[in-house]
mmCIF file of C-alpha atoms in Angstrom:
data_model
loop_
_atom_site.group_PDB
_atom_site.id
_atom_site.type_symbol
_atom_site.label_atom_id
_atom_site.label_comp_id
_atom_site.label_asym_id
_atom_site.label_seq_id
_atom_site.Cartn_x
_atom_site.Cartn_y
_atom_site.Cartn_z
ATOM 1 C CA UNK A 1 -65.897 -7.352 35.175
ATOM 2 C CA UNK A 2 -66.640 -10.647 33.636
ATOM 3 C CA UNK A 3 -68.315 -12.661 35.716
ATOM 4 C CA UNK A 4 -69.160 -16.757 35.056
ATOM 5 C CA UNK A 5 -73.110 -17.983 35.718
ATOM 6 C CA UNK A 6 -73.348 -21.785 35.782
ATOM 7 C CA UNK A 7 -76.857 -23.559 36.746
ATOM 8 C CA UNK A 8 -77.795 -25.740 38.504
ATOM 9 C CA UNK A 9 -74.964 -25.761 40.987
ATOM 10 C CA UNK A 10 -77.694 -28.142 42.840
ATOM 11 C CA UNK A 11 -78.081 -31.873 40.612
ATOM 12 C CA UNK A 12 -78.994 -34.825 41.475
ATOM 13 C CA UNK A 13 -79.943 -37.039 38.967
ATOM 14 C CA UNK A 14 -80.691 -40.801 38.425
ATOM 15 C CA UNK A 15 -78.560 -43.823 36.334
ATOM 16 C CA UNK A 16 -79.341 -43.592 32.680
ATOM 17 C CA UNK A 17 -80.391 -39.787 32.153
ATOM 18 C CA UNK A 18 -79.514 -37.542 29.887
ATOM 19 C CA UNK A 19 -78.424 -33.903 31.494
ATOM 20 C CA UNK A 20 -77.019 -30.611 30.098
ATOM 21 C CA UNK A 21 -75.340 -27.546 32.858
ATOM 22 C CA UNK A 22 -75.228 -24.203 32.019
ATOM 23 C CA UNK A 23 -72.570 -21.398 32.006
ATOM 24 C CA UNK A 24 -72.966 -17.955 31.076
ATOM 25 C CA UNK A 25 -70.703 -15.360 31.211
ATOM 26 C CA UNK A 26 -70.666 -12.031 30.745
ATOM 27 C CA UNK A 27 -68.371 -10.433 28.532
ATOM 28 C CA UNK A 28 -66.950 -11.435 24.622
ATOM 29 C CA UNK A 29 -64.288 -14.282 26.193
ATOM 30 C CA UNK A 30 -61.441 -15.812 23.882
ATOM 31 C CA UNK A 31 -61.852 -19.731 25.983
ATOM 32 C CA UNK A 32 -64.107 -21.263 28.323
ATOM 33 C CA UNK A 33 -62.531 -24.821 29.719
ATOM 34 C CA UNK A 34 -64.868 -27.100 31.864
ATOM 35 C CA UNK A 35 -63.616 -28.757 34.875
ATOM 36 C CA UNK A 36 -64.080 -31.234 37.124
ATOM 37 C CA UNK A 37 -63.356 -31.870 41.284
ATOM 38 C CA UNK A 38 -64.221 -34.758 42.626
ATOM 39 C CA UNK A 39 -64.439 -34.525 46.544
ATOM 40 C CA UNK A 40 -61.634 -34.079 49.042
ATOM 41 C CA UNK A 41 -59.274 -33.577 44.885
ATOM 42 C CA UNK A 42 -57.658 -31.095 42.744
ATOM 43 C CA UNK A 43 -59.021 -30.338 40.484
ATOM 44 C CA UNK A 44 -58.942 -31.701 36.280
ATOM 45 C CA UNK A 45 -59.601 -30.730 33.272
ATOM 46 C CA UNK A 46 -62.371 -32.162 30.929
ATOM 47 C CA UNK A 47 -62.225 -29.991 27.694
ATOM 48 C CA UNK A 48 -60.886 -27.180 26.380
ATOM 49 C CA UNK A 49 -62.764 -24.339 24.496
ATOM 50 C CA UNK A 50 -62.435 -22.311 21.804
ATOM 51 C CA UNK A 51 -64.215 -20.550 19.222
ATOM 52 C CA UNK A 52 -67.675 -20.531 18.415
ATOM 53 C CA UNK A 53 -69.439 -23.429 17.304
ATOM 54 C CA UNK A 54 -66.609 -25.933 19.041
ATOM 55 C CA UNK A 55 -68.136 -28.896 20.388
ATOM 56 C CA UNK A 56 -66.442 -31.880 21.523
ATOM 57 C CA UNK A 57 -66.493 -35.240 23.289
ATOM 58 C CA UNK A 58 -65.185 -37.368 25.960
ATOM 59 C CA UNK A 59 -67.296 -40.547 27.022
ATOM 60 C CA UNK A 60 -70.438 -39.757 27.991
ATOM 61 C CA UNK A 61 -70.032 -35.775 28.417
ATOM 62 C CA UNK A 62 -70.022 -33.433 25.596
ATOM 63 C CA UNK A 63 -69.184 -29.335 25.585
ATOM 64 C CA UNK A 64 -69.477 -27.038 23.042
ATOM 65 C CA UNK A 65 -69.333 -23.097 22.829
ATOM 66 C CA UNK A 66 -71.767 -20.566 21.315
ATOM 67 C CA UNK A 67 -69.514 -16.939 21.814
ATOM 68 C CA UNK A 68 -72.205 -15.478 20.289
ATOM 69 C CA UNK A 69 -74.749 -16.462 22.940
ATOM 70 C CA UNK A 70 -71.552 -16.117 25.950
ATOM 71 C CA UNK A 71 -72.716 -20.058 26.673
ATOM 72 C CA UNK A 72 -71.158 -23.036 27.266
ATOM 73 C CA UNK A 73 -72.732 -26.471 27.932
ATOM 74 C CA UNK A 74 -71.534 -29.698 29.238
ATOM 75 C CA UNK A 75 -74.410 -32.464 28.157
ATOM 76 C CA UNK A 76 -74.102 -35.814 30.308
ATOM 77 C CA UNK A 77 -75.942 -38.775 28.573
ATOM 78 C CA UNK A 78 -77.166 -41.327 29.996
ATOM 79 C CA UNK A 79 -75.139 -40.778 33.244
ATOM 80 C CA UNK A 80 -73.569 -43.104 35.858
ATOM 81 C CA UNK A 81 -72.666 -42.955 39.440
ATOM 82 C CA UNK A 82 -68.653 -42.861 38.364
ATOM 83 C CA UNK A 83 -69.479 -39.237 37.337
ATOM 84 C CA UNK A 84 -70.902 -37.525 40.223
ATOM 85 C CA UNK A 85 -69.083 -34.659 41.179
ATOM 86 C CA UNK A 86 -68.588 -31.051 40.928
ATOM 87 C CA UNK A 87 -67.972 -28.679 37.495
ATOM 88 C CA UNK A 88 -66.337 -25.670 37.820
ATOM 89 C CA UNK A 89 -67.035 -24.251 34.507
ATOM 90 C CA UNK A 90 -63.501 -21.810 34.008
ATOM 91 C CA UNK A 91 -62.802 -18.531 31.031
ATOM 92 C CA UNK A 92 -60.452 -16.239 30.652
ATOM 93 C CA UNK A 93 -60.666 -13.127 27.987
ATOM 94 C CA UNK A 94 -56.351 -12.332 26.601
ATOM 95 C CA UNK A 95 -56.398 -8.566 26.637
ATOM 96 C CA UNK A 96 -54.424 -7.487 29.436
ATOM 97 C CA UNK A 97 -54.219 -10.780 30.818
ATOM 98 C CA UNK A 98 -57.270 -10.916 33.241
ATOM 99 C CA UNK A 99 -57.505 -13.458 36.209
ATOM 100 C CA UNK A 100 -59.566 -16.796 34.554
ATOM 101 C CA UNK A 101 -62.834 -16.284 36.481
ATOM 102 C CA UNK A 102 -64.889 -19.516 37.385
ATOM 103 C CA UNK A 103 -68.270 -20.380 38.021
ATOM 104 C CA UNK A 104 -69.608 -21.446 41.295
ATOM 105 C CA UNK A 105 -69.912 -24.721 40.319
ATOM 106 C CA UNK A 106 -72.776 -27.158 40.082
ATOM 107 C CA UNK A 107 -71.798 -30.197 41.762
ATOM 108 C CA UNK A 108 -73.542 -33.515 40.541
ATOM 109 C CA UNK A 109 -74.421 -36.373 41.819
ATOM 110 C CA UNK A 110 -75.289 -39.934 39.742
ATOM 111 C CA UNK A 111 -78.065 -41.728 42.143
ATOM 112 C CA UNK A 112 -79.639 -45.338 41.219
ATOM 113 C CA UNK B 1 -45.047 -37.346 36.417
ATOM 114 C CA UNK B 2 -45.682 -34.358 34.852
ATOM 115 C CA UNK B 3 -46.866 -32.718 38.104
ATOM 116 C CA UNK B 4 -47.512 -29.544 40.218
ATOM 117 C CA UNK B 5 -46.551 -29.935 43.944
ATOM 118 C CA UNK B 6 -47.984 -28.150 47.049
ATOM 119 C CA UNK B 7 -46.723 -28.680 50.181
ATOM 120 C CA UNK B 8 -48.228 -29.416 53.615
ATOM 121 C CA UNK B 9 -51.136 -30.896 52.803
ATOM 122 C CA UNK B 10 -52.673 -29.561 55.972
ATOM 123 C CA UNK B 11 -52.121 -26.730 59.036
ATOM 124 C CA UNK B 12 -53.325 -25.923 61.395
ATOM 125 C CA UNK B 13 -51.541 -22.187 62.598
ATOM 126 C CA UNK B 14 -52.890 -19.683 64.899
ATOM 127 C CA UNK B 15 -53.879 -16.032 64.208
ATOM 128 C CA UNK B 16 -50.376 -13.252 63.150
ATOM 129 C CA UNK B 17 -47.663 -16.102 62.315
ATOM 130 C CA UNK B 18 -46.679 -15.892 59.312
ATOM 131 C CA UNK B 19 -46.721 -19.449 57.090
ATOM 132 C CA UNK B 20 -45.391 -20.323 53.778
ATOM 133 C CA UNK B 21 -47.120 -22.733 51.200
ATOM 134 C CA UNK B 22 -44.849 -24.217 48.439
ATOM 135 C CA UNK B 23 -45.968 -24.917 44.674
ATOM 136 C CA UNK B 24 -43.488 -26.408 42.727
ATOM 137 C CA UNK B 25 -43.600 -27.326 38.726
ATOM 138 C CA UNK B 26 -42.103 -29.718 36.995
ATOM 139 C CA UNK B 27 -43.523 -28.752 33.748
ATOM 140 C CA UNK B 28 -42.300 -25.588 32.341
ATOM 141 C CA UNK B 29 -44.358 -23.932 32.628
ATOM 142 C CA UNK B 30 -44.208 -20.144 32.614
ATOM 143 C CA UNK B 31 -47.997 -19.124 33.745
ATOM 144 C CA UNK B 32 -48.281 -19.829 37.428
ATOM 145 C CA UNK B 33 -51.579 -18.826 40.026
ATOM 146 C CA UNK B 34 -52.596 -19.846 43.072
ATOM 147 C CA UNK B 35 -57.022 -20.024 43.996
ATOM 148 C CA UNK B 36 -58.202 -20.393 46.928
ATOM 149 C CA UNK B 37 -61.747 -22.447 47.091
ATOM 150 C CA UNK B 38 -64.823 -21.308 50.156
ATOM 151 C CA UNK B 39 -68.463 -23.106 50.129
ATOM 152 C CA UNK B 40 -70.490 -21.155 48.049
ATOM 153 C CA UNK B 41 -67.979 -19.108 46.995
ATOM 154 C CA UNK B 42 -66.479 -21.600 44.470
ATOM 155 C CA UNK B 43 -62.983 -21.074 43.479
ATOM 156 C CA UNK B 44 -60.800 -17.457 43.083
ATOM 157 C CA UNK B 45 -58.267 -16.518 42.123
ATOM 158 C CA UNK B 46 -55.634 -14.749 45.186
ATOM 159 C CA UNK B 47 -52.038 -14.051 42.319
ATOM 160 C CA UNK B 48 -50.442 -14.734 39.125
ATOM 161 C CA UNK B 49 -47.255 -15.092 37.687
ATOM 162 C CA UNK B 50 -46.711 -14.735 34.223
ATOM 163 C CA UNK B 51 -43.143 -15.706 34.052
ATOM 164 C CA UNK B 52 -40.403 -15.692 36.055
ATOM 165 C CA UNK B 53 -40.203 -11.702 38.498
ATOM 166 C CA UNK B 54 -43.886 -10.408 36.698
ATOM 167 C CA UNK B 55 -46.589 -10.896 39.371
ATOM 168 C CA UNK B 56 -49.974 -9.713 40.014
ATOM 169 C CA UNK B 57 -52.753 -9.839 41.674
ATOM 170 C CA UNK B 58 -56.109 -11.917 40.729
ATOM 171 C CA UNK B 59 -59.049 -11.310 42.609
ATOM 172 C CA UNK B 60 -58.799 -11.544 46.229
ATOM 173 C CA UNK B 61 -54.810 -10.492 47.555
ATOM 174 C CA UNK B 62 -54.807 -8.870 49.975
ATOM 175 C CA UNK B 63 -52.782 -10.332 53.339
ATOM 176 C CA UNK B 64 -50.959 -12.199 50.322
ATOM 177 C CA UNK B 65 -47.570 -12.282 49.137
ATOM 178 C CA UNK B 66 -46.002 -14.545 46.785
ATOM 179 C CA UNK B 67 -43.067 -14.272 44.554
ATOM 180 C CA UNK B 68 -41.608 -15.804 41.915
ATOM 181 C CA UNK B 69 -37.763 -16.176 41.953
ATOM 182 C CA UNK B 70 -37.582 -19.265 39.809
ATOM 183 C CA UNK B 71 -39.586 -20.287 37.231
ATOM 184 C CA UNK B 72 -40.557 -23.743 38.562
ATOM 185 C CA UNK B 73 -41.622 -22.640 42.166
ATOM 186 C CA UNK B 74 -44.561 -20.140 43.224
ATOM 187 C CA UNK B 75 -44.517 -19.994 47.005
ATOM 188 C CA UNK B 76 -48.003 -18.140 48.337
ATOM 189 C CA UNK B 77 -47.014 -16.454 51.996
ATOM 190 C CA UNK B 78 -49.455 -14.616 54.523
ATOM 191 C CA UNK B 79 -47.293 -12.835 56.657
ATOM 192 C CA UNK B 80 -49.829 -12.601 59.972
ATOM 193 C CA UNK B 81 -52.536 -15.171 59.032
ATOM 194 C CA UNK B 82 -56.124 -14.244 59.755
ATOM 195 C CA UNK B 83 -58.760 -16.814 60.662
ATOM 196 C CA UNK B 84 -60.769 -15.213 57.444
ATOM 197 C CA UNK B 85 -57.599 -16.787 55.532
ATOM 198 C CA UNK B 86 -59.506 -20.259 56.709
ATOM 199 C CA UNK B 87 -59.383 -21.897 52.502
ATOM 200 C CA UNK B 88 -59.259 -24.627 50.744
ATOM 201 C CA UNK B 89 -55.833 -23.725 47.742
ATOM 202 C CA UNK B 90 -54.550 -24.299 45.023
ATOM 203 C CA UNK B 91 -51.798 -23.966 42.645
ATOM 204 C CA UNK B 92 -52.027 -23.967 39.226
ATOM 205 C CA UNK B 93 -50.350 -24.459 36.367
ATOM 206 C CA UNK B 94 -49.825 -23.654 32.251
ATOM 207 C CA UNK B 95 -47.321 -23.092 30.210
ATOM 208 C CA UNK B 96 -48.496 -20.197 28.213
ATOM 209 C CA UNK B 97 -49.884 -16.851 28.708
ATOM 210 C CA UNK B 98 -51.850 -13.629 28.124
ATOM 211 C CA UNK B 99 -51.438 -13.093 23.732
ATOM 212 C CA UNK B 100 -48.874 -15.921 23.262
ATOM 213 C CA UNK B 101 -50.672 -18.087 24.675
ATOM 214 C CA UNK B 102 -50.765 -22.261 23.196
ATOM 215 C CA UNK B 103 -54.079 -22.366 21.753
ATOM 216 C CA UNK B 104 -55.042 -26.203 23.594
ATOM 217 C CA UNK B 105 -53.367 -24.769 26.240
ATOM 218 C CA UNK B 106 -54.797 -25.425 30.073
ATOM 219 C CA UNK B 107 -54.164 -25.400 33.799
ATOM 220 C CA UNK B 108 -53.049 -27.794 36.208
ATOM 221 C CA UNK B 109 -53.848 -27.640 39.300
ATOM 222 C CA UNK B 110 -52.173 -29.624 42.185
ATOM 223 C CA UNK B 111 -53.762 -31.293 45.377
ATOM 224 C CA UNK B 112 -54.622 -28.468 47.560
ATOM 225 C CA UNK B 113 -53.363 -27.193 51.095
ATOM 226 C CA UNK B 114 -56.198 -26.772 54.194
ATOM 227 C CA UNK B 115 -56.051 -24.393 56.067
ATOM 228 C CA UNK B 116 -57.580 -23.647 58.924
ATOM 229 C CA UNK B 117 -56.572 -20.110 60.924
ATOM 230 C CA UNK B 118 -56.932 -20.751 64.829
#
């Protein structure tokens, strides 16, 4: 059974600081996704990571994937208030058309 | 505009009264899915469909039914809702599924349906 763990689950950080959210998963995976959810809103796709060593960047967010360690990181650089949201990683595997499994999410709050 | 739509967005109902939440996408996506989101539990997949007339159970299918008669629509049916089905429900779709899935494919989520069962 595929399990996905994120940490931390809650993160309060000051504007201008850097931090990393971690996503561990239990089974060899085909791909990993990062999503953002604002309060009361739907999920928005941020990144799709497909191979070992993959790194993608969008603004102040950078995601990476280490398939050997079964670990993905979402790094936040010089946080701003607009980044306050809940971030989810999700993992699936091709074989057997297994359901997409989400982590529990990291609620990020950026404070002045 | 490419989108996934859900209706209704909010619904309060009573135990046992059958209801349907509709989901429609205009992107010609093959894959559609339903999730429920609960505090502390994250998102859990209820059912998914890889194409028309092909559906399968996700992690928490009990108490739900789905159908996929047309490519664009994937309704979620609660035949006899109970209070433990009070939740926020999301429909999602993606271009493809399985082994032939496009490399950069990701799921697009609808706006959500907040359901309360009294």
